[in-house]
GROMACS .gro file of C-alpha atoms in nm:
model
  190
    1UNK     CA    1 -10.249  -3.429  12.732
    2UNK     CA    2 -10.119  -3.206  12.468
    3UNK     CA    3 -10.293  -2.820  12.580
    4UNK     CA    4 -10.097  -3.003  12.906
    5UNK     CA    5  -9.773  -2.984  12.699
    6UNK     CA    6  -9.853  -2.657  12.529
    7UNK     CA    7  -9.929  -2.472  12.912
    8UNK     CA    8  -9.570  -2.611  13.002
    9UNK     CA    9  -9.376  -2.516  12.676
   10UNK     CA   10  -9.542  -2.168  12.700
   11UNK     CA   11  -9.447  -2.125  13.077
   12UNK     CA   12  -9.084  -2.281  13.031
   13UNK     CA   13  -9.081  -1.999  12.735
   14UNK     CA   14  -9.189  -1.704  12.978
   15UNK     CA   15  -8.971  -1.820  13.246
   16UNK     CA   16  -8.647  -1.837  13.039
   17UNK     CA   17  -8.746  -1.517  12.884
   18UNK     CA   18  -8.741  -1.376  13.230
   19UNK     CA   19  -8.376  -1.485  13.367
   20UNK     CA   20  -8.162  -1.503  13.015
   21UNK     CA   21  -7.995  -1.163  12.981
   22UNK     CA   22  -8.100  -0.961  12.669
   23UNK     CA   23  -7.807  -0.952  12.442
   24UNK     CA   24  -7.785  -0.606  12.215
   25UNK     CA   25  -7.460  -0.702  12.139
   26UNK     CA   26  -7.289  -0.955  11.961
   27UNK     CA   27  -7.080  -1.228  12.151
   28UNK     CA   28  -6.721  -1.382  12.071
   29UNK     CA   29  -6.926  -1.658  11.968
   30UNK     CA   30  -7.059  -1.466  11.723
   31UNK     CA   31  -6.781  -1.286  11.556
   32UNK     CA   32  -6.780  -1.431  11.180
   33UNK     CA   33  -6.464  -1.414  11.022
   34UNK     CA   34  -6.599  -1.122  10.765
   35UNK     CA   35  -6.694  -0.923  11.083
   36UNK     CA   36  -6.306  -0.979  11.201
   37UNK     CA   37  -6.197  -0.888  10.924
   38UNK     CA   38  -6.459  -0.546  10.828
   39UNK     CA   39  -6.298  -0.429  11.143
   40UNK     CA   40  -5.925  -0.497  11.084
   41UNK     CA   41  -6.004  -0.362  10.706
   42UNK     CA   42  -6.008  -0.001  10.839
   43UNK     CA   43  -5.659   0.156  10.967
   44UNK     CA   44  -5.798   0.303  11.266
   45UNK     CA   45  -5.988   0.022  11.394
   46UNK     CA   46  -5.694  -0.148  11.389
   47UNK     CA   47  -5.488   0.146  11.573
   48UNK     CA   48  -5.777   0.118  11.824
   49UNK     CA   49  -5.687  -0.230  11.919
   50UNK     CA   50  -5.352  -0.225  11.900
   51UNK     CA   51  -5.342   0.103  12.152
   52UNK     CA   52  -5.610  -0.066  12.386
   53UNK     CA   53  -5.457  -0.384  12.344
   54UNK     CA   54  -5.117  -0.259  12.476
   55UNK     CA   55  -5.220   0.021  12.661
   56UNK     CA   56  -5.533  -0.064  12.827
   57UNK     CA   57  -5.801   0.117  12.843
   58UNK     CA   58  -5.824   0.471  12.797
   59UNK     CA   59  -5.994   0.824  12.683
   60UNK     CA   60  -6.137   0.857  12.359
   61UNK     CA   61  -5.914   1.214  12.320
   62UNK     CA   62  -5.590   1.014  12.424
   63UNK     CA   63  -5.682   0.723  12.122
   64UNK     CA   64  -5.781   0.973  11.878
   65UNK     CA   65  -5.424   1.189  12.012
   66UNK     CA   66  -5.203   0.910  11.952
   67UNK     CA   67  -5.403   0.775  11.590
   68UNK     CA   68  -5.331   1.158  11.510
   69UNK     CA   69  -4.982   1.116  11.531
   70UNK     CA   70  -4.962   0.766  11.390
   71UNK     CA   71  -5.198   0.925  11.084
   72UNK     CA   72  -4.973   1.224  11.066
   73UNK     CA   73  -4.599   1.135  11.147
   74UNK     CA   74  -4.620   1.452  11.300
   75UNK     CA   75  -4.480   1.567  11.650
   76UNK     CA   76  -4.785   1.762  11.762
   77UNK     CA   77  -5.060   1.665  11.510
   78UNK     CA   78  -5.310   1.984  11.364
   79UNK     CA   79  -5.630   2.048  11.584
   80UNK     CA   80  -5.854   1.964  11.282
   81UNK     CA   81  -5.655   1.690  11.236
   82UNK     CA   82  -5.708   1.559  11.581
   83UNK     CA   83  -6.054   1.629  11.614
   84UNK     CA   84  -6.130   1.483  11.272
   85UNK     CA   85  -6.033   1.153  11.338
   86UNK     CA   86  -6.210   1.212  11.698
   87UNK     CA   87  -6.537   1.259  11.575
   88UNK     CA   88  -6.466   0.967  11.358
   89UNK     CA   89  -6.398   0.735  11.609
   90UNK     CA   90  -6.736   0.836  11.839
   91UNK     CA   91  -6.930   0.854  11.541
   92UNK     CA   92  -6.820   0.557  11.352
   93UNK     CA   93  -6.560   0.317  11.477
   94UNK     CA   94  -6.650   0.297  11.838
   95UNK     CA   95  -7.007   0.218  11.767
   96UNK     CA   96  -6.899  -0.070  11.534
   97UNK     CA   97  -6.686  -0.210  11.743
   98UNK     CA   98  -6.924  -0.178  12.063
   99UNK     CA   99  -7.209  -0.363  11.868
  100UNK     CA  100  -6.983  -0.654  11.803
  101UNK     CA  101  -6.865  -0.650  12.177
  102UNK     CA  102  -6.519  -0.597  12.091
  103UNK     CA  103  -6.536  -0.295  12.344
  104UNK     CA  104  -6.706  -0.132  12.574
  105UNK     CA  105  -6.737   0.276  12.567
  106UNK     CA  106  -6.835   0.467  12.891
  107UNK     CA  107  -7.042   0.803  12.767
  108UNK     CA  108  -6.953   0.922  13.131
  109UNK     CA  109  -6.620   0.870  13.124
  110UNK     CA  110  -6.608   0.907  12.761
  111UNK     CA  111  -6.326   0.545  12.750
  112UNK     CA  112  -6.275   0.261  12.588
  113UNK     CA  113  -6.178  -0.039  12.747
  114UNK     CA  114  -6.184  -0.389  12.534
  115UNK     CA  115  -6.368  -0.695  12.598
  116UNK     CA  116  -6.334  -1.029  12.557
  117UNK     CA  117  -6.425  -1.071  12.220
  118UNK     CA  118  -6.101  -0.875  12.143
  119UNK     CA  119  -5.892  -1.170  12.189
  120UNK     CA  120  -6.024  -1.327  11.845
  121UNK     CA  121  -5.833  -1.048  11.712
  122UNK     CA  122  -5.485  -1.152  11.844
  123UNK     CA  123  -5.387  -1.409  11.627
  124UNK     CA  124  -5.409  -1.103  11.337
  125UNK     CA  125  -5.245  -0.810  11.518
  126UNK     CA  126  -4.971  -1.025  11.613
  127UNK     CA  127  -4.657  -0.834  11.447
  128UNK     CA  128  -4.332  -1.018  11.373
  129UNK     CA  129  -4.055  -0.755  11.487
  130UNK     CA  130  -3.773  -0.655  11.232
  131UNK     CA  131  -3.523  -0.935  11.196
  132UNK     CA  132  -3.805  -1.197  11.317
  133UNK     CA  133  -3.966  -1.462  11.083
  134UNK     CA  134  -4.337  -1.551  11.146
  135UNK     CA  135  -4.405  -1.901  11.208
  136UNK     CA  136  -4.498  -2.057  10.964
  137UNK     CA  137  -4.181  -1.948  10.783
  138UNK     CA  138  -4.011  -2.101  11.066
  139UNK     CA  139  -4.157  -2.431  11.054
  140UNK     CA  140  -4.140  -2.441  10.699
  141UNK     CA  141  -3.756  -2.395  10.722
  142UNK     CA  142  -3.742  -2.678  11.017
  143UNK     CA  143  -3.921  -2.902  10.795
  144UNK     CA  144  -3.733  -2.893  10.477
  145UNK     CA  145  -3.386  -2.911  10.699
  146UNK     CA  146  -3.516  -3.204  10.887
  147UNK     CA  147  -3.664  -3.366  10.590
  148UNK     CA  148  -3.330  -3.278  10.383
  149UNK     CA  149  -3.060  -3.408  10.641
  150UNK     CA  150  -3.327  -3.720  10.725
  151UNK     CA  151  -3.276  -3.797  10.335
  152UNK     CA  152  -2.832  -3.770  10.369
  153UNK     CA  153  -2.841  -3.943  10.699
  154UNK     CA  154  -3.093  -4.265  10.554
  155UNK     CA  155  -2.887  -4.257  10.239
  156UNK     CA  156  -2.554  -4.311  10.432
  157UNK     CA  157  -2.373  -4.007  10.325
  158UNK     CA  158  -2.321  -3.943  10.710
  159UNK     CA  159  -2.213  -4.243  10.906
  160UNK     CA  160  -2.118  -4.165  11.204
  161UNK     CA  161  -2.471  -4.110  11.318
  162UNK     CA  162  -2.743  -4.355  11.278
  163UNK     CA  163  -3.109  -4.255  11.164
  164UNK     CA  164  -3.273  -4.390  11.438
  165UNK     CA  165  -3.074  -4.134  11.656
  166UNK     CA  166  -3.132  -3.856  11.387
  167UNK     CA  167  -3.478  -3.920  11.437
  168UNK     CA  168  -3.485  -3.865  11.785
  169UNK     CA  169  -3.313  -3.521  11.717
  170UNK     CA  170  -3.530  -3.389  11.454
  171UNK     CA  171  -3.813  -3.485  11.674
  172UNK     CA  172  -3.671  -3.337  11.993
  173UNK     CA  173  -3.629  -2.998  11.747
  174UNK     CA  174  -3.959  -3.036  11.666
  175UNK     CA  175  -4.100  -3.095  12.001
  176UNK     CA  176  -3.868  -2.754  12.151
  177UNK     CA  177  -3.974  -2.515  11.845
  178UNK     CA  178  -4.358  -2.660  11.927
  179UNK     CA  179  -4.285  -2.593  12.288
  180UNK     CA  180  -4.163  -2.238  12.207
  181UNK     CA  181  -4.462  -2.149  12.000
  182UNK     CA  182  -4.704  -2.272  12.256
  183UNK     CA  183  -4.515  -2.042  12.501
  184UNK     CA  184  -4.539  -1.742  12.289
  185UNK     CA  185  -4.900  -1.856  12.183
  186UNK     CA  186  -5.005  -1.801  12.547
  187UNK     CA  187  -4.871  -1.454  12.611
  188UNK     CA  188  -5.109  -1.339  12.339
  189UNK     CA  189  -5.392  -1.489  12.486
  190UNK     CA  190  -5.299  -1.303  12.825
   0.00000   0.00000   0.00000
């Protein structure tokens, strides 16, 4: 009964050997926070994903073209300058990120295009614009005004509202802003 068992774990082991895909490349399952965050930790990995991220895919000239300009503040970056930073990106940061499956580079076609994976990466690139407040800041703020006008409405220094309505409001604020967030929450993801 048991060389029985062994004959069918050792054929169950050569058939799923046969139809699961080999993986040389790491999953979005897989991405560990310290891998997210050795790749954000270098500028131009970060430049990478931001221009494929917004752009779509592209050339590795065009990327290393537009890092050169972010890298120089120049107009028309130097040559050396642009072909610096192109090496640099074949040699070092597109290999990275292609073993992690962040993206995918065609030798051919010599472009990037990002994967799936990339989306873990999101949540950090999101930027808050000039003027804007991040989130947290925001809820933070809602909080201590609802908790703070809560306190004057329970206490009775405003009358002409009572708490039970107040707490409707606040809530209703609360539900909107959560609304709001979810909303902006899902253009990232797309």
């Amino acid at each position: 009964m048991r060389l029985i068992f062994l004959k069918i774990n050792t054929y169950y082991r050569k058939v799923n050997k046969l139809f699961s895909p080999q993986k040389t490349v790491q999953t979005q399952s897989q991405l560990s926070k310290s891998d997210i965050f050795g790749v954000l930790q270098n500028n131009r990995r970060r430049l990478v994903l931001e221009l494929l991220r917004n752009q779509g895919g592209q050339s590795v000239r065009s990327l290393s073209e537009e890092i050169a300009h972010v890298e120089s503040q120049a107009e028309e970056p130097k040559r050396s300058v642009r072909k610096s930073i192109y090496v640099s990106l074949l040699q070092t940061h597109i290999p990275k990120m292609e073993n992690l499956g962040i993206i995918t580079y065609n030798k051919e076609k010599d472009t990037v295009e990002l994967l799936q994976a990339s989306q873990d990466f999101d949540i950090y690139l999101e930027t808050v614009n000039k003027g804007d407040i991040p989130w947290s800041q925001f809820y933070l703020g809602l909080s201590i005004l609802a908790f703070i006008s809560s306190l004057i409405v329970f206490i009775g220094v405003i009358n002409w509202i009572s708490s039970y309505k107040w707490m409707f409001f606040t809530n209703g604020l609360f539900m909107v802003a959560s609304i709001a967030y979810r909303r902006h929450s899902r253009k990232l993801e797309k």
